[in-house]
mmCIF file of C-alpha atoms (C1' of nucleotides) in Angstrom:
data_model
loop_
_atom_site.group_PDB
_atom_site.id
_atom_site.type_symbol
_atom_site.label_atom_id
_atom_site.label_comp_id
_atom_site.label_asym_id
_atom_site.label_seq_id
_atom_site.Cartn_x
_atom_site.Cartn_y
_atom_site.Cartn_z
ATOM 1 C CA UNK H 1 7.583 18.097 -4.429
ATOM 2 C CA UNK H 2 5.788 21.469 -4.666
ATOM 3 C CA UNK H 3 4.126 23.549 -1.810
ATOM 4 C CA UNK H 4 6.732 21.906 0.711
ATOM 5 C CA UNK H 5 8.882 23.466 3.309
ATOM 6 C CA UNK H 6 12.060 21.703 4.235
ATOM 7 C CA UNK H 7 12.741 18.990 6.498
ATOM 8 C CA UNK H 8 14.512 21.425 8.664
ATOM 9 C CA UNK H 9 11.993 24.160 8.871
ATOM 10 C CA UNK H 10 9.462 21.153 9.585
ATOM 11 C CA UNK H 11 11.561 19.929 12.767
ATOM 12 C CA UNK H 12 11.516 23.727 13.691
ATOM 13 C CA UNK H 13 7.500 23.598 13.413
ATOM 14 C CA UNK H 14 7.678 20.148 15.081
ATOM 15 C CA UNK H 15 9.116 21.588 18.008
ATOM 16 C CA UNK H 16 6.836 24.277 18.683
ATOM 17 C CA UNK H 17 3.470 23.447 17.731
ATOM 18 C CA UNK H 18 3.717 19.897 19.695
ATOM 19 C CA UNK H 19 4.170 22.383 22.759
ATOM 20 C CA UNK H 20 1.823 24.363 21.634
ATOM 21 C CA UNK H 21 -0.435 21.738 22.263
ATOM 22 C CA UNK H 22 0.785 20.895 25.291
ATOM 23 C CA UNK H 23 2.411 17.421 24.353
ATOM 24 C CA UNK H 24 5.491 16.352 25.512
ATOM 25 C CA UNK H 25 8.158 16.020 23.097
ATOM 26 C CA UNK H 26 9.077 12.134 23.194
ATOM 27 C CA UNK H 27 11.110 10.335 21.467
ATOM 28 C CA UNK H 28 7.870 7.817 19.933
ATOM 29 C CA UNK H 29 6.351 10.713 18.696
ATOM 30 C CA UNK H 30 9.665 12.368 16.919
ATOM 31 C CA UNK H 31 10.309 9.223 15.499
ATOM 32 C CA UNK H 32 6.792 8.639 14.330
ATOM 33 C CA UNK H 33 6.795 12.093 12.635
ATOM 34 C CA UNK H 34 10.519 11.445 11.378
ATOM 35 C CA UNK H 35 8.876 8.228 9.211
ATOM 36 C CA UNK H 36 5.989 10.466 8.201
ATOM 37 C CA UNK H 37 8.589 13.163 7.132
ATOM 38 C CA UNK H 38 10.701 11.175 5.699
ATOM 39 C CA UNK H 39 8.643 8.911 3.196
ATOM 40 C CA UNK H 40 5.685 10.998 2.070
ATOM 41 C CA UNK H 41 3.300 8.030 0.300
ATOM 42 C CA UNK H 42 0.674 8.173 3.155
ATOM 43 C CA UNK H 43 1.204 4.912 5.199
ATOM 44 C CA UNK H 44 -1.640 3.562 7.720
ATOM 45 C CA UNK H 45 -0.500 3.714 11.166
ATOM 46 C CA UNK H 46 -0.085 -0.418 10.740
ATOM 47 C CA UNK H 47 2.491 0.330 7.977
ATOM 48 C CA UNK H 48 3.754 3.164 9.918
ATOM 49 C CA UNK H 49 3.704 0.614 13.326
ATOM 50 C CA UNK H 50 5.811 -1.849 11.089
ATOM 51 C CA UNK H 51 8.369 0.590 9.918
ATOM 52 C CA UNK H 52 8.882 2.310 13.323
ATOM 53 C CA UNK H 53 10.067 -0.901 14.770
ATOM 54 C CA UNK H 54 12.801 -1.288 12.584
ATOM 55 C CA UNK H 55 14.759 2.006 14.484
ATOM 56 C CA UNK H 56 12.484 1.366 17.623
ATOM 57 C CA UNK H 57 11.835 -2.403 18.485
ATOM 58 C CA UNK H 58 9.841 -1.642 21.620
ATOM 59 C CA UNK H 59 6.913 0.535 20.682
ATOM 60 C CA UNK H 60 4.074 -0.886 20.776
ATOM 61 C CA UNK H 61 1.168 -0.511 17.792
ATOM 62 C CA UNK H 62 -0.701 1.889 20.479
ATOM 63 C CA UNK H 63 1.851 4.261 21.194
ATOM 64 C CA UNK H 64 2.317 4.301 17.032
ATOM 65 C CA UNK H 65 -2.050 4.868 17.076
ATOM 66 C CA UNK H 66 -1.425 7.512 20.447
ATOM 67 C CA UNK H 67 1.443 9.649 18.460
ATOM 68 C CA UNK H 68 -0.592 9.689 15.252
ATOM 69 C CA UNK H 69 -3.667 10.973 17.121
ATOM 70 C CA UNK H 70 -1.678 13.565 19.103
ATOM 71 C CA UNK H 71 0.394 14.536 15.736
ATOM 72 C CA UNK H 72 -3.055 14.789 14.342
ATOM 73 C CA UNK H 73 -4.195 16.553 16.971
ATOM 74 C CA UNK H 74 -1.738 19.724 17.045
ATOM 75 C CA UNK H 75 -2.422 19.979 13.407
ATOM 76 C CA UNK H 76 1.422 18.626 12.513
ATOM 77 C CA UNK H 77 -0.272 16.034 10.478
ATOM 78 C CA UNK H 78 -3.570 15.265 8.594
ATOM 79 C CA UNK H 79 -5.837 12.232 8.516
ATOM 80 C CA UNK H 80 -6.813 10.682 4.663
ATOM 81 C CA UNK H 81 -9.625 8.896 4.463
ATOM 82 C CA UNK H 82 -10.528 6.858 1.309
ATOM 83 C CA UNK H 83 -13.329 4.996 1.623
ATOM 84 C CA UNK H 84 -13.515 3.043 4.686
ATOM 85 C CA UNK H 85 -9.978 1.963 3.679
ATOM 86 C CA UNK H 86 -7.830 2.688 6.988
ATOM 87 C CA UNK H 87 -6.782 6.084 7.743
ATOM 88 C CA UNK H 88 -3.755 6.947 5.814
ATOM 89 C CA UNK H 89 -1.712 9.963 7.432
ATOM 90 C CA UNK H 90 -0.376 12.840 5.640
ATOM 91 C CA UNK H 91 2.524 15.249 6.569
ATOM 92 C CA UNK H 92 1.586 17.479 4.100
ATOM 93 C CA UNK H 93 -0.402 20.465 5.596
ATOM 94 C CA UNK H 94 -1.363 22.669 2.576
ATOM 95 C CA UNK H 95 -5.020 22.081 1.369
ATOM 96 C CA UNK H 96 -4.501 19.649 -1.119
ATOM 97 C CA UNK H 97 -6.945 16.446 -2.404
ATOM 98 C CA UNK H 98 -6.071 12.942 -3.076
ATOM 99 C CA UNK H 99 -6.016 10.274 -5.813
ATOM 100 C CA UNK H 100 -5.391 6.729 -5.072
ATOM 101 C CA UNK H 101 -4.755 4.474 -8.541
ATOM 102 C CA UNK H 102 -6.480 1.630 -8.538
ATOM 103 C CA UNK H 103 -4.406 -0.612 -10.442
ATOM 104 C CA UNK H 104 -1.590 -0.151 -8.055
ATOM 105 C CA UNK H 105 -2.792 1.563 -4.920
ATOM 106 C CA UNK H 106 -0.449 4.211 -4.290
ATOM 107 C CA UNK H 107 -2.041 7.385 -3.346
ATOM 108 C CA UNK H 108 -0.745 11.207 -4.527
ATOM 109 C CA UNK H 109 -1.375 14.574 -3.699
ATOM 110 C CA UNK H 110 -3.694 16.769 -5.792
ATOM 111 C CA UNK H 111 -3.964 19.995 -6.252
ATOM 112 C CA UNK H 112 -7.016 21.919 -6.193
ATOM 113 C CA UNK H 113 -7.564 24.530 -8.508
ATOM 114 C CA UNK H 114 -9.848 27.356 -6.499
ATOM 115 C CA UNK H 115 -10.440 28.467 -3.389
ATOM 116 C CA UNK H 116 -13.717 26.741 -1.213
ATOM 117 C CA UNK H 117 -16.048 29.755 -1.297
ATOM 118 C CA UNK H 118 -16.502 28.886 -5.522
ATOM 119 C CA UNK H 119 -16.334 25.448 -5.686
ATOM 120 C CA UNK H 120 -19.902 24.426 -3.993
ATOM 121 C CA UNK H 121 -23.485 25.340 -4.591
ATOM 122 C CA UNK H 122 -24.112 25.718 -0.539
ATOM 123 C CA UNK H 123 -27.492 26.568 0.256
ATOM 124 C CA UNK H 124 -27.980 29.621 2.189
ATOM 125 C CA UNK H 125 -26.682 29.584 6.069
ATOM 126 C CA UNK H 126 -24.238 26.679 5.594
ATOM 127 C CA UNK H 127 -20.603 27.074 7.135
ATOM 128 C CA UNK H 128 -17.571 24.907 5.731
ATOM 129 C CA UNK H 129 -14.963 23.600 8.476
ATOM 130 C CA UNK H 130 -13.126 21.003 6.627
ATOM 131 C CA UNK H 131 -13.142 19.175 3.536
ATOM 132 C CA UNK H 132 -12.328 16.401 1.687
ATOM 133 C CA UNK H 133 -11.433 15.145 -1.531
ATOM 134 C CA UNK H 134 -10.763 11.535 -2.663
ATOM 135 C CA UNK H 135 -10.164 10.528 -6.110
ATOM 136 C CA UNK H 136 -9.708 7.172 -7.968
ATOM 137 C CA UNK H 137 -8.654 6.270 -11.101
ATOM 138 C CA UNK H 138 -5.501 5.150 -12.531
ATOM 139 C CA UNK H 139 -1.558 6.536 -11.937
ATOM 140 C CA UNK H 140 0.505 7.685 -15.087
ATOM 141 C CA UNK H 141 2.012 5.139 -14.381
ATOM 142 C CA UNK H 142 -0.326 2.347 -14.781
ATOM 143 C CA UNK H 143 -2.229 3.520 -17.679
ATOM 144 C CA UNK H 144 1.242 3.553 -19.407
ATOM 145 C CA UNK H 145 2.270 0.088 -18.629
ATOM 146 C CA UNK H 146 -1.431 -1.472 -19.406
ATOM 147 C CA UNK P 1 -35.701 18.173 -3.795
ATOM 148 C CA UNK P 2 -33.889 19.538 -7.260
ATOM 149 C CA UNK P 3 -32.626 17.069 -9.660
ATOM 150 C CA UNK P 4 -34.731 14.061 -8.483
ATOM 151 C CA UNK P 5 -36.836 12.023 -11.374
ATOM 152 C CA UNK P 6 -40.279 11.059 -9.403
ATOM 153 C CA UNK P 7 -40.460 7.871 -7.480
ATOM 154 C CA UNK P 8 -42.667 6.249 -10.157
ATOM 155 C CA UNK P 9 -39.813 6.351 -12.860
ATOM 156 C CA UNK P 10 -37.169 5.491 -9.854
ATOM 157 C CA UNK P 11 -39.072 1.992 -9.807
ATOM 158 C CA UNK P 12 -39.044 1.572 -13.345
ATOM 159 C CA UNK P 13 -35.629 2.539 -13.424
ATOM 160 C CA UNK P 14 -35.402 -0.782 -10.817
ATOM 161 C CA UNK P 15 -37.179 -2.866 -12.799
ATOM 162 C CA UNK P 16 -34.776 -2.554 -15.947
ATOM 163 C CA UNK P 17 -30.851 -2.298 -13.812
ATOM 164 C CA UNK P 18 -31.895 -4.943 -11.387
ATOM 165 C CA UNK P 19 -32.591 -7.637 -14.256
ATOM 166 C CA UNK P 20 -29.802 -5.793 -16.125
ATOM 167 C CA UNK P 21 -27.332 -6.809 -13.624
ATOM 168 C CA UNK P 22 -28.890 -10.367 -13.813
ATOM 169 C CA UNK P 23 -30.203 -9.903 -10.138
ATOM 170 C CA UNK P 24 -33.672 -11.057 -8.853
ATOM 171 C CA UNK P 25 -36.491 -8.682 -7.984
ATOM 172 C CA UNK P 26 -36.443 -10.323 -4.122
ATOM 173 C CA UNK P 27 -39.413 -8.632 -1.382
ATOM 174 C CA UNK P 28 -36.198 -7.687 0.516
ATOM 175 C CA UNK P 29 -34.413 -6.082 -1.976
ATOM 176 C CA UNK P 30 -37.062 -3.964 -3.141
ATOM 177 C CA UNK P 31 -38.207 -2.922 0.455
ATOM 178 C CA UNK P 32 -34.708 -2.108 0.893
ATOM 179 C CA UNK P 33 -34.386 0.331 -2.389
ATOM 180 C CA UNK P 34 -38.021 1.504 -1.453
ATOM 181 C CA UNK P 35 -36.843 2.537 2.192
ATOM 182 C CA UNK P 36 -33.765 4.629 0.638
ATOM 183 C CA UNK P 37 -36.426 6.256 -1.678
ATOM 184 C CA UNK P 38 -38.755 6.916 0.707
ATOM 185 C CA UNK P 39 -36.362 8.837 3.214
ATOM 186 C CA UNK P 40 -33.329 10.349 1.128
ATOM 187 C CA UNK P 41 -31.541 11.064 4.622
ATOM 188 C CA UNK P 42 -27.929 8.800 4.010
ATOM 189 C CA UNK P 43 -29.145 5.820 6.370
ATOM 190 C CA UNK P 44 -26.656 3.315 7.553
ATOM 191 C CA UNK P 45 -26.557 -0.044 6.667
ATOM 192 C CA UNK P 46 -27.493 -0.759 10.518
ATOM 193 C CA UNK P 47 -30.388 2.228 9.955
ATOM 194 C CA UNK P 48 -31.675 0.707 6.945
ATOM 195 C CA UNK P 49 -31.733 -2.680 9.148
ATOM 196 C CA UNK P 50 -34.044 -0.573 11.612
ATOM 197 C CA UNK P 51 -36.376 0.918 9.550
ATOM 198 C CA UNK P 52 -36.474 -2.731 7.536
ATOM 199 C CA UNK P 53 -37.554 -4.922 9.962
ATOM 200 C CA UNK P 54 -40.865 -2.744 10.965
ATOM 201 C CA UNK P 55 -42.583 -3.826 7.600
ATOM 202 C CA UNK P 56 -40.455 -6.846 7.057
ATOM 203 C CA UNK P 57 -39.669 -8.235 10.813
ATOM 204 C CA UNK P 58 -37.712 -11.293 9.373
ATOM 205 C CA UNK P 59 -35.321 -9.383 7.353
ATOM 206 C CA UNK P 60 -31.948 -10.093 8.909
ATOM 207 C CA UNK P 61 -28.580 -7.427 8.868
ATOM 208 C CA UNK P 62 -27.090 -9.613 6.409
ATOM 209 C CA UNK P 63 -29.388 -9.342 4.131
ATOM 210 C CA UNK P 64 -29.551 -5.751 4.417
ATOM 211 C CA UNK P 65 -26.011 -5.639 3.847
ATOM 212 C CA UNK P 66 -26.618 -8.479 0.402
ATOM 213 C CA UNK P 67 -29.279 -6.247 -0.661
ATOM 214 C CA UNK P 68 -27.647 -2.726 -0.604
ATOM 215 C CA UNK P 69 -24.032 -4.533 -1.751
ATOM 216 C CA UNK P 70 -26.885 -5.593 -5.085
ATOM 217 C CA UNK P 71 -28.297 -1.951 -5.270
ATOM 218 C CA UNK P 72 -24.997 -0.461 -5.299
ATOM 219 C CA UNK P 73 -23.523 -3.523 -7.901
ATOM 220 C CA UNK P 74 -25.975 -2.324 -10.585
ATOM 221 C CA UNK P 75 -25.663 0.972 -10.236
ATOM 222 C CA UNK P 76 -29.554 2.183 -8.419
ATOM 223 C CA UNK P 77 -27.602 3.179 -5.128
ATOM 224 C CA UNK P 78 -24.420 4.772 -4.474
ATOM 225 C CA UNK P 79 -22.029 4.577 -1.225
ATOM 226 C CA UNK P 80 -21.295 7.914 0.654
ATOM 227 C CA UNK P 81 -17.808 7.718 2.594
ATOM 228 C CA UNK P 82 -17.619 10.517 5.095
ATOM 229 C CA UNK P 83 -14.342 10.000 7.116
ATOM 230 C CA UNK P 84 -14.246 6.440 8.577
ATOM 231 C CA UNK P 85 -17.762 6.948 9.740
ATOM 232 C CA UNK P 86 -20.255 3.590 8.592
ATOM 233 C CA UNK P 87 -20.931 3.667 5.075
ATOM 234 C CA UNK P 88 -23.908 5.681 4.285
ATOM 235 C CA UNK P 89 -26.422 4.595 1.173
ATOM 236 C CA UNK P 90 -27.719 7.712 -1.158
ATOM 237 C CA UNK P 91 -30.192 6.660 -3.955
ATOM 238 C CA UNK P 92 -29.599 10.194 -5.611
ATOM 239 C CA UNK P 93 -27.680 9.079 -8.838
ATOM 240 C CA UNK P 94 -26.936 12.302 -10.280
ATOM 241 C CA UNK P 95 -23.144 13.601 -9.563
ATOM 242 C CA UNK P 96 -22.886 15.530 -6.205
ATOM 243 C CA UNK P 97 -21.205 15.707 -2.795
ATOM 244 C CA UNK P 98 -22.165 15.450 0.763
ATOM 245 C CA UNK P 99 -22.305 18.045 3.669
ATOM 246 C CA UNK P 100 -22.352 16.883 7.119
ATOM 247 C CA UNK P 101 -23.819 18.908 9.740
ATOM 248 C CA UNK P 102 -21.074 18.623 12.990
ATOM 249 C CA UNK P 103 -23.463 19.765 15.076
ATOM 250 C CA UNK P 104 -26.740 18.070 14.207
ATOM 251 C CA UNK P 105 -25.417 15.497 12.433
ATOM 252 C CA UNK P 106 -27.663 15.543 8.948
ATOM 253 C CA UNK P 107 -25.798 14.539 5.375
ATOM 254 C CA UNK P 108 -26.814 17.275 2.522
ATOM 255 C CA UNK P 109 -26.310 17.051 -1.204
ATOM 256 C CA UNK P 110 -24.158 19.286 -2.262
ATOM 257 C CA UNK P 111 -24.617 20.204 -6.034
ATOM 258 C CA UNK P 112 -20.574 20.953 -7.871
ATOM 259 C CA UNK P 113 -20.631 23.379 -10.041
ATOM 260 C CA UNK P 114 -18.101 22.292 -12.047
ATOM 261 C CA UNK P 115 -17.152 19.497 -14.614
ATOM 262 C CA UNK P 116 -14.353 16.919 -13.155
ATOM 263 C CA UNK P 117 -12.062 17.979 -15.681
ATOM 264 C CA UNK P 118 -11.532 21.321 -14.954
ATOM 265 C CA UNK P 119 -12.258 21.083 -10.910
ATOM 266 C CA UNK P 120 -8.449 19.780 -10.715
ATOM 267 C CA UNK P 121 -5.285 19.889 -11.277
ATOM 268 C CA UNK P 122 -4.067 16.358 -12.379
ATOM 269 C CA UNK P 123 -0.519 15.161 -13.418
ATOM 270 C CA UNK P 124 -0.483 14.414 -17.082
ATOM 271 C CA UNK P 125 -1.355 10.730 -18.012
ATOM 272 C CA UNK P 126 -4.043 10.452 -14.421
ATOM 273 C CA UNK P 127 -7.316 9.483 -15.353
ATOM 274 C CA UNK P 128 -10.290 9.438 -12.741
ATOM 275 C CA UNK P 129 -13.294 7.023 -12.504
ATOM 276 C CA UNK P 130 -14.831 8.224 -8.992
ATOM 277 C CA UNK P 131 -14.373 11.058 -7.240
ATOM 278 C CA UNK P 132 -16.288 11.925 -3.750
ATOM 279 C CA UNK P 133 -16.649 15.270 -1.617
ATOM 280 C CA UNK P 134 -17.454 15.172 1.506
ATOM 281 C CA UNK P 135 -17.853 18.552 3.573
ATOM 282 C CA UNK P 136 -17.818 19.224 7.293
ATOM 283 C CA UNK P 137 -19.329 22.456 8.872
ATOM 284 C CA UNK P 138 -22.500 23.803 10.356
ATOM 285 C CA UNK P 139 -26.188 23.909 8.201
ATOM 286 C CA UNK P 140 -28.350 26.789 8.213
ATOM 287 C CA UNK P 141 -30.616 24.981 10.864
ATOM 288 C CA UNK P 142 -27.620 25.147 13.703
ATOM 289 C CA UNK P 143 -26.173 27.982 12.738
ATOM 290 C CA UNK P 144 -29.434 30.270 13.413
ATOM 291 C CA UNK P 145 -30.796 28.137 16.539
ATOM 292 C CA UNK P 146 -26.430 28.790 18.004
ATOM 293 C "C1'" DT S 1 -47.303 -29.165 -11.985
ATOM 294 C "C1'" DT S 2 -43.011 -31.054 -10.206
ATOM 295 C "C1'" DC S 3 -38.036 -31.329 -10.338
ATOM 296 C "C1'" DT S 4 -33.664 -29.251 -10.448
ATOM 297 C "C1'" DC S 5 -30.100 -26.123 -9.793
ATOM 298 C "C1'" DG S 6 -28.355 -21.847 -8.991
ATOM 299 C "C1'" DT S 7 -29.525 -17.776 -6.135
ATOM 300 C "C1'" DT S 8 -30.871 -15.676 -1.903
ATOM 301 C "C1'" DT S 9 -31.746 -15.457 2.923
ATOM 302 C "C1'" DT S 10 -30.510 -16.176 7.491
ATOM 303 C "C1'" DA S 11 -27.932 -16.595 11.941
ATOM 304 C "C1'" DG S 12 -23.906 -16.603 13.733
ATOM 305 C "C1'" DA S 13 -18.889 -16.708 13.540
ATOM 306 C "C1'" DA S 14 -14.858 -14.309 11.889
ATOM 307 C "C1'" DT S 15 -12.192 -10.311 10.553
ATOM 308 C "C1'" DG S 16 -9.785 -6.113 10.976
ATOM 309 C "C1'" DA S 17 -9.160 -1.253 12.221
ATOM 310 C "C1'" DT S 18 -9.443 1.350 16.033
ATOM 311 C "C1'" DT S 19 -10.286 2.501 20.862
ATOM 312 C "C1'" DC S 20 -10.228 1.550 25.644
ATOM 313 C "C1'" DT S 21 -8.321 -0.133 30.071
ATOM 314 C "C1'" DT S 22 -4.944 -0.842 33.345
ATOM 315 C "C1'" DG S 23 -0.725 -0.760 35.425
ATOM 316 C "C1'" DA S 24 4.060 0.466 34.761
ATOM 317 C "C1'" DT S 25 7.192 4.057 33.593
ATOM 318 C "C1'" DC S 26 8.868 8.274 32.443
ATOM 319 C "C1'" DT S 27 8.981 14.010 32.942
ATOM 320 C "C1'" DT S 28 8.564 18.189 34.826
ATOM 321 C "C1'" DG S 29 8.120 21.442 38.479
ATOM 322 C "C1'" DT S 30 9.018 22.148 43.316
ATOM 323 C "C1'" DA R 1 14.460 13.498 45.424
ATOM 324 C "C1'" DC R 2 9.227 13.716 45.350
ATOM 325 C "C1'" DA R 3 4.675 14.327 43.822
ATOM 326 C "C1'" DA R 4 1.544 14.941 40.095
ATOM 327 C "C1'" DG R 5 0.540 14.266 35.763
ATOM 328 C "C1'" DA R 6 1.558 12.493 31.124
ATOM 329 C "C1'" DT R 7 2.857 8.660 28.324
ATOM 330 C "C1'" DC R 8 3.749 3.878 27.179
ATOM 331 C "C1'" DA R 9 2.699 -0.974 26.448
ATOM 332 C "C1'" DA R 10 -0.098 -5.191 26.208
ATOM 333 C "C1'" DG R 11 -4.078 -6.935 25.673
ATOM 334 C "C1'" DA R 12 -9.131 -6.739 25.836
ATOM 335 C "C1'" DA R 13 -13.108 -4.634 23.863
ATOM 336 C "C1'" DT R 14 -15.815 -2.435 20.195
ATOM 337 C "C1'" DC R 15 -18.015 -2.023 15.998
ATOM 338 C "C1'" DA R 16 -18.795 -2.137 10.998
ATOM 339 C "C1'" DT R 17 -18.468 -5.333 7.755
ATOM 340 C "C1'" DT R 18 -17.623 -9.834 5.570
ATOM 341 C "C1'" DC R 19 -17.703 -14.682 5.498
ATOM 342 C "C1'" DT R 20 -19.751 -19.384 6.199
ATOM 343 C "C1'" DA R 21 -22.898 -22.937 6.012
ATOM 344 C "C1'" DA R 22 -27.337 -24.487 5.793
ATOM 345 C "C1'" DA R 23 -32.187 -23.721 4.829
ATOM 346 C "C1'" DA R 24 -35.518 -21.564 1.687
ATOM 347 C "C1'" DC R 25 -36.688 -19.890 -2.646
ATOM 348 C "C1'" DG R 26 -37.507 -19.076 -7.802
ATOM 349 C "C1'" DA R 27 -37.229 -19.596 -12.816
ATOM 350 C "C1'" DG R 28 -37.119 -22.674 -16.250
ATOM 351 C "C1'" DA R 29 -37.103 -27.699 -18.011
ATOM 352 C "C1'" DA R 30 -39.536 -31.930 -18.302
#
DNA sequence: TTCTCGTTTTAGAATGATTCTTGATCTTGT
DNA sequence: ACAAGATCAAGAATCATTCTAAAACGAGAA
């Protein structure tokens, strides 16, 4: 996938941004960022709750919402929000949109073509922070088999 | 405000989609749309219940919620998502975006300034049906009175 | 007009994602 | 090892939204 670093390099980033914010490195976290790593189709932290138990039967649906928001937090991962759909999280930290496809609900990571200060018609004295973009439509995928 | 037909040809408009989506032209329907023309701020559905029930003290959440779902079914309103945040209801049909104020916390139309199809960088055979930007930062407001 | 039937309204219960609370359990620094 | 603080787990609480069931209503037929 493009724009990525490796898995290694993102262990290495792991390690010293979740000091950086002055979280303790434990093991419900790593794992929780391991999943998030390791299969990149932005799960909700229910999906991400059910697939943590299978390596770690104990953790609790909490401690998967408590790692997501500290993950979040340090800036190791981002939030997606579609809709009012649940929040989705996102290991991938360059600035990137979404598109979910309707006919089968998986959701991908978009480009975007230019940089913030052209995109928008601000009105005078108005200062971006963040942004968001959410697509729908339908997956290559989809529209082929339809 | 730019790009805004008059509120004379807005209730036209309601006369024609409402029967055109085979809905009935109910008191609390139209007090509802007339509300979200009257004050273009992004209300909430629980808002919009608020400001209902002065002229209309019978009207009930529900229905608020029945009557924007009908607004928004036939096209007169249109949802604004801005993170997980309660769905917001924006009676400006042309294509735009939102900016929300972090500190004061106003929603602003944004105009784009470009066409869909050249604002991203899709994978062949992706085709979109919605799109929706939602921006985060500081209006000119806050940023002078900071 | 009156009847009829499908639509709408209403109040309250139910749902579902997320957050909060509380007590138990680890970690780190001394 | 100990104290102080952070984290975990289980369940309760919150809040927007949807659902349910019954009463009220409206447009068209008789």
């Amino acid at each position: 996938m493009a724009g990525w670093r490796n898995v290694k390099n993102n262990h290495d980033h792991y390690d010293a941004t979740i000091r950086g914010g002055a979280l303790r490195d434990t093991p419900q976290r790593r794992h929780v960022y391991d999943l998030l790593l390791g299969n990149r189709d932005h799960p909700t932290a229910t999906e991400v709750f059910m697939r943590a138990k299978k390596a770690m039967p104990s953790i609790s649906l909490a401690t998967v919402y408590n790692s997501l928001e500290a993950l979040v937090a340090c800036g190791l991962v981002k939030q997606v929000h579609i809709d009012r759909e649940p929040t989705r999280f996102c290991p991938n930290l360059e600035e990137h949109g979404h598109f979910v496809c309707e006919k089968c609900g998986r959701v991908f990571d978009i480009e975007i073509s230019q940089g913030p200060a052209t995109r928008w018609k601000l009105p005078k004295g108005f200062t971006v922070t963040h942004h968001e973009i959410s697509l729908r439509g339908t997956c290559a995928d989809c529209t082929k088999n339809s």
